[in-house]
PDB file of C-alpha atoms in Angstrom:
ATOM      1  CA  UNK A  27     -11.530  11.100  34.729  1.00  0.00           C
ATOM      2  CA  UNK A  28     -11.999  12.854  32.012  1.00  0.00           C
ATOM      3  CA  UNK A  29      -9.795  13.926  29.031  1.00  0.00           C
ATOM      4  CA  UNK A  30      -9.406  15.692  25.970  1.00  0.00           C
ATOM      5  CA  UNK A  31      -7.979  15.629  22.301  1.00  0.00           C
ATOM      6  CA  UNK A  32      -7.991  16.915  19.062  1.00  0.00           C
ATOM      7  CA  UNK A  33      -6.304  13.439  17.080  1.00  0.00           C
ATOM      8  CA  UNK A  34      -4.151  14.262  13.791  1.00  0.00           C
ATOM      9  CA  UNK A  35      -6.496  12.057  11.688  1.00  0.00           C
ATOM     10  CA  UNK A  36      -6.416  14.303   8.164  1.00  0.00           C
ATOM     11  CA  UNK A  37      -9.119  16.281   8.885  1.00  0.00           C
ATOM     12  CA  UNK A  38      -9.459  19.916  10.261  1.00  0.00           C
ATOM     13  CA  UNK A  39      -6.605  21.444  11.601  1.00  0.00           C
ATOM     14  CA  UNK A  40      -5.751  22.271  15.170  1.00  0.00           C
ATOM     15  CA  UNK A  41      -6.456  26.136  15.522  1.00  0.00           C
ATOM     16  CA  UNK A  42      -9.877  24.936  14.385  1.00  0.00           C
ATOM     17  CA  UNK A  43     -10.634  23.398  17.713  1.00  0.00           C
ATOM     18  CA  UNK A  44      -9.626  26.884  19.441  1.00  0.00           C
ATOM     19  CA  UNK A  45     -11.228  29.001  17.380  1.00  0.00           C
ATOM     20  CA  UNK A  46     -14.476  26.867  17.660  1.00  0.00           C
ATOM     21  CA  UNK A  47     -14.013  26.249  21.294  1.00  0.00           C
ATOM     22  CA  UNK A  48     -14.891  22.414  21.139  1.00  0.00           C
ATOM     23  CA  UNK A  49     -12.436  19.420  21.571  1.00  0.00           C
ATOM     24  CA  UNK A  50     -12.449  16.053  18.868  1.00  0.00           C
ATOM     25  CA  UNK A  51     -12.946  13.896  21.154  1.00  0.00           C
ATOM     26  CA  UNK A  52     -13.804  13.711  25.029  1.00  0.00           C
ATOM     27  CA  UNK A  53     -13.107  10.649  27.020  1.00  0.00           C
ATOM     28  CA  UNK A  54     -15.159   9.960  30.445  1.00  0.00           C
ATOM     29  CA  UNK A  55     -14.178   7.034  31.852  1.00  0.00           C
ATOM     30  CA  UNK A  56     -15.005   4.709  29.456  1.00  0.00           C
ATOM     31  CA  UNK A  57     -17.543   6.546  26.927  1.00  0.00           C
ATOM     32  CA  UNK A  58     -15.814   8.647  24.335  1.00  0.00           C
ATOM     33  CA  UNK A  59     -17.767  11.452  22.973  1.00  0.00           C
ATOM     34  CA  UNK A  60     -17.106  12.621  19.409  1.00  0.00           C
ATOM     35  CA  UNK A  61     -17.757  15.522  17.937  1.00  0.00           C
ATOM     36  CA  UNK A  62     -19.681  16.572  15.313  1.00  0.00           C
ATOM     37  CA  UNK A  63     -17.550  15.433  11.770  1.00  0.00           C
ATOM     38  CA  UNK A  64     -18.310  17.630   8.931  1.00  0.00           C
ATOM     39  CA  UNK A  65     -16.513  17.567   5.099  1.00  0.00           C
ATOM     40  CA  UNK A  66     -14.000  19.719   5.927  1.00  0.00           C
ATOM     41  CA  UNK A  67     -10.178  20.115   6.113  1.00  0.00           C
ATOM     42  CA  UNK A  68      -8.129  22.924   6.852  1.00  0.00           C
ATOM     43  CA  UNK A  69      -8.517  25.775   9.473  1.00  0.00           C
ATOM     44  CA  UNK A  70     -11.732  28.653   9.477  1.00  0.00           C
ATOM     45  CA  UNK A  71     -12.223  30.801   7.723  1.00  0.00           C
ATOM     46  CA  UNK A  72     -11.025  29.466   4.269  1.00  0.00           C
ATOM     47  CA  UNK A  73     -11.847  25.803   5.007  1.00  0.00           C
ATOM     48  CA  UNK A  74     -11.840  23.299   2.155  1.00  0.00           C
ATOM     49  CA  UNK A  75     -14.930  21.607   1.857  1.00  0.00           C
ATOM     50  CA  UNK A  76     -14.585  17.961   0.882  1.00  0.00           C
ATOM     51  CA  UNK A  77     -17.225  16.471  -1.963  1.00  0.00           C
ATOM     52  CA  UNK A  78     -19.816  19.891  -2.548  1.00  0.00           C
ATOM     53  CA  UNK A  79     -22.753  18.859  -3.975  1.00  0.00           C
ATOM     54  CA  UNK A  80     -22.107  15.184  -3.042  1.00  0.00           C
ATOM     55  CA  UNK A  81     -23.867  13.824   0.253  1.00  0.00           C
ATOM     56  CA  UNK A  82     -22.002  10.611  -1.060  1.00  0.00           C
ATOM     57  CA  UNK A  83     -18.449  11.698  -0.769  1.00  0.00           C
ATOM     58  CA  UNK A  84     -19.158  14.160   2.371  1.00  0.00           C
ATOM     59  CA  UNK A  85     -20.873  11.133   4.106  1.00  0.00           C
ATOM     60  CA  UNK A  86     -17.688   8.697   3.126  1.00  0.00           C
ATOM     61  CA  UNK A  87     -15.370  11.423   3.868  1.00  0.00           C
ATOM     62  CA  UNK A  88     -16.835  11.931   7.498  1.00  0.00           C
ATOM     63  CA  UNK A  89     -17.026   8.274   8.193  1.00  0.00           C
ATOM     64  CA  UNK A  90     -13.925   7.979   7.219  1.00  0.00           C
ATOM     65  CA  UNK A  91     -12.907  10.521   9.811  1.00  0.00           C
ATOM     66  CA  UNK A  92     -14.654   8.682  12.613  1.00  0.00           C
ATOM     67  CA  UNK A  93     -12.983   5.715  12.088  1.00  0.00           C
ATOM     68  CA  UNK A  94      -9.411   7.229  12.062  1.00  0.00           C
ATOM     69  CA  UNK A  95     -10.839   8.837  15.585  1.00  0.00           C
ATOM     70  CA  UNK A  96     -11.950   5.551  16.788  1.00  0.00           C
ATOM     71  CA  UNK A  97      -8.387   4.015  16.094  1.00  0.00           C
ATOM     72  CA  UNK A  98      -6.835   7.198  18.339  1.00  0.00           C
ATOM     73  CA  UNK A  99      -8.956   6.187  21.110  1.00  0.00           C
ATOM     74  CA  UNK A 100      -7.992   2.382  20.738  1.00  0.00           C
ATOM     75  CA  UNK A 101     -11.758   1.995  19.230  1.00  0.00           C
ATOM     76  CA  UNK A 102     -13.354   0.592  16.155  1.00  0.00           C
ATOM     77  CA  UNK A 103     -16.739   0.747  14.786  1.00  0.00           C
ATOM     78  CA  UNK A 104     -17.446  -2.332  16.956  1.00  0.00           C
ATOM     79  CA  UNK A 105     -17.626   0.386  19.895  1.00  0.00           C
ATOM     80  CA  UNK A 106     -19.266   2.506  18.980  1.00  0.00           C
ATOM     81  CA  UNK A 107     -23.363   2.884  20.944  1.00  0.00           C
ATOM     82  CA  UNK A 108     -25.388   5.738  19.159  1.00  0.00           C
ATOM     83  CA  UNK A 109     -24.517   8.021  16.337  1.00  0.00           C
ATOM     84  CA  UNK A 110     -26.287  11.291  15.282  1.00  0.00           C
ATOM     85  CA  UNK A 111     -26.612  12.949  11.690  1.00  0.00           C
ATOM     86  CA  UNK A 112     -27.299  16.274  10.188  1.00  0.00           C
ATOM     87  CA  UNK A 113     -28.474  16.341   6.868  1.00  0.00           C
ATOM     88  CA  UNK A 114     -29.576  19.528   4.881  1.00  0.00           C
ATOM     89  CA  UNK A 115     -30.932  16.971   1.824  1.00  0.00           C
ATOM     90  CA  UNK A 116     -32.795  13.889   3.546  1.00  0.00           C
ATOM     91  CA  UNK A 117     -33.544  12.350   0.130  1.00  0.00           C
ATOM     92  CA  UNK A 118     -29.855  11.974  -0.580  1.00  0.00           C
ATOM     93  CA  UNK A 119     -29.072  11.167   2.817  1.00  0.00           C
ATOM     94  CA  UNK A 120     -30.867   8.173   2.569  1.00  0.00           C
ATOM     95  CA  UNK A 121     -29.445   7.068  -0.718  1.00  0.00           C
ATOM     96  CA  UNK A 122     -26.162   6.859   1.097  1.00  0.00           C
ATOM     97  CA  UNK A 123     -27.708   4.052   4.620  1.00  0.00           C
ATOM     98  CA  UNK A 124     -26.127   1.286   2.326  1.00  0.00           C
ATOM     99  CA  UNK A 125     -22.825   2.928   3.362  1.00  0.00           C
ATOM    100  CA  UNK A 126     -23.785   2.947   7.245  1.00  0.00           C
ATOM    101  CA  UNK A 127     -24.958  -0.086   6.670  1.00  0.00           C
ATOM    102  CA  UNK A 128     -21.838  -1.433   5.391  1.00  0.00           C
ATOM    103  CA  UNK A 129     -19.651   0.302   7.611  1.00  0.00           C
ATOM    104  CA  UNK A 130     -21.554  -0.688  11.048  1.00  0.00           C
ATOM    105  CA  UNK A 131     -21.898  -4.569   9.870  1.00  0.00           C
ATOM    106  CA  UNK A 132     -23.375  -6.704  12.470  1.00  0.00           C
ATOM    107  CA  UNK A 133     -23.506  -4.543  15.345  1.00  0.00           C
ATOM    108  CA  UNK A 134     -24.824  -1.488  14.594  1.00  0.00           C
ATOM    109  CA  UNK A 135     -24.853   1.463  17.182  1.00  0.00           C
ATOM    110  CA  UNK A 136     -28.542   3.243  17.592  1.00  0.00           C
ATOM    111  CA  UNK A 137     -28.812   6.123  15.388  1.00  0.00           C
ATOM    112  CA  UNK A 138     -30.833   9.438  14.639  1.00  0.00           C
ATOM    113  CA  UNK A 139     -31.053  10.894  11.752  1.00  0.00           C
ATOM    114  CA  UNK A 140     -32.032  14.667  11.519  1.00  0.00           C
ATOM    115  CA  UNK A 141     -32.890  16.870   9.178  1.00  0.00           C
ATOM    116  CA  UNK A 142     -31.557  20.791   9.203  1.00  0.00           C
ATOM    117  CA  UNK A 143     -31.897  23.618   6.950  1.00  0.00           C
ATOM    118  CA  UNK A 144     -28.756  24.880   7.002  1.00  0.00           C
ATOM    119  CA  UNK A 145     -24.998  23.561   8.270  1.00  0.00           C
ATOM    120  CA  UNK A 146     -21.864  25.543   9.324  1.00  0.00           C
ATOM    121  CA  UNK A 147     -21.275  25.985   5.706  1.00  0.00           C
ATOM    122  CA  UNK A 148     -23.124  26.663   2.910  1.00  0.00           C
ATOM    123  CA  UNK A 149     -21.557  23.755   0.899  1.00  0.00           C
ATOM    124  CA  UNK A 150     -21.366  21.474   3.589  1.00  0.00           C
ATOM    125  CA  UNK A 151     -24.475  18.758   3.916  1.00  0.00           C
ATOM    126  CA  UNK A 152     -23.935  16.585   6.389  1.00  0.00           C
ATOM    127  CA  UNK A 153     -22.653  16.341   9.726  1.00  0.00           C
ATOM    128  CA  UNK A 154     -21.711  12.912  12.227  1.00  0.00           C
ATOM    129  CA  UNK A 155     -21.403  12.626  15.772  1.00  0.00           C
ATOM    130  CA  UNK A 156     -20.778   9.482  17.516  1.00  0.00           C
ATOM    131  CA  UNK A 157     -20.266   7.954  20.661  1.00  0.00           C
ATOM    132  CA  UNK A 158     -18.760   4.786  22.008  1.00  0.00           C
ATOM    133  CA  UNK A 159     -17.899   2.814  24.984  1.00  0.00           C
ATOM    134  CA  UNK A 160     -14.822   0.953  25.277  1.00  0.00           C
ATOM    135  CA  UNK A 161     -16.075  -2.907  26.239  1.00  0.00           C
ATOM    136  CA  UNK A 162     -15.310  -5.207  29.041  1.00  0.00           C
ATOM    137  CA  UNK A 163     -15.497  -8.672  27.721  1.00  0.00           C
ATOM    138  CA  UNK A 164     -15.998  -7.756  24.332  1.00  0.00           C
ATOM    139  CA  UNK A 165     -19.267  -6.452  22.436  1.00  0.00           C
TER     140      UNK A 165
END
């Protein structure tokens, strides 16, 4: 079974996911699929960009997004198996791992790390997507 949802977790709002054409978060069976997080609230065009110029703040911002959209699927950080992210700045990307680091604690999901030249907005420079599996017997 599959299903889909757009959780009300402070972050872009709900004619965004329309507009786009994507859903927040997809559920099959027992993977949920989360899409890509950027520093943004608000709806397109006139979206309010969260931290420009600050890979720190966009980077705590979106991870703090991801964890509100764990909680909606009954999920923590605990469930989470591989997460992806877009950087435009690499070098300040990786000034920031201390906060993945942090965040993911002892069990850490794989993770990619990718370098882009540009994002969906000029100011925006990063991006997170994540998935997770919900465990049988705990992880």
């Amino acid at each position: 079974m599959i299903t889909r949802n757009n959780p009300d977790v402070g972050y872009v709002d709900e004619s965004t996911f329309a507009a786009l054409g994507f859903s927040q978060v997809v559920r099959a069976d027992e993977t949920v699929y989360y899409s890509g997080i950027a520093p943004f609230t608000g709806a397109p065009p006139d979206f309010t960009v969260i931290g420009v110029g600050s890979m720190e703040e966009q980077v705590l911002f979106c991870l703090d997004v991801l964890e509100r959209c764990l909680e909606s699927e009954g999920q923590s950080l605990q469930n989470m198996v591989a997460v992806t992210v877009y950087a435009t700045e690499m070098p300040a990307l990786m000034a920031t791992a201390e906060h993945f680091a942090k965040r993911f604690g002892s069990a850490p999901p794989s993770s990619t790390w990718v370098g882009v030249t540009e994002l969906a907005h000029p100011d925006q420079l990063v991006e997170i997507t994540a998935i997770a599996a919900d465990s049988k017997g705990g992880l």
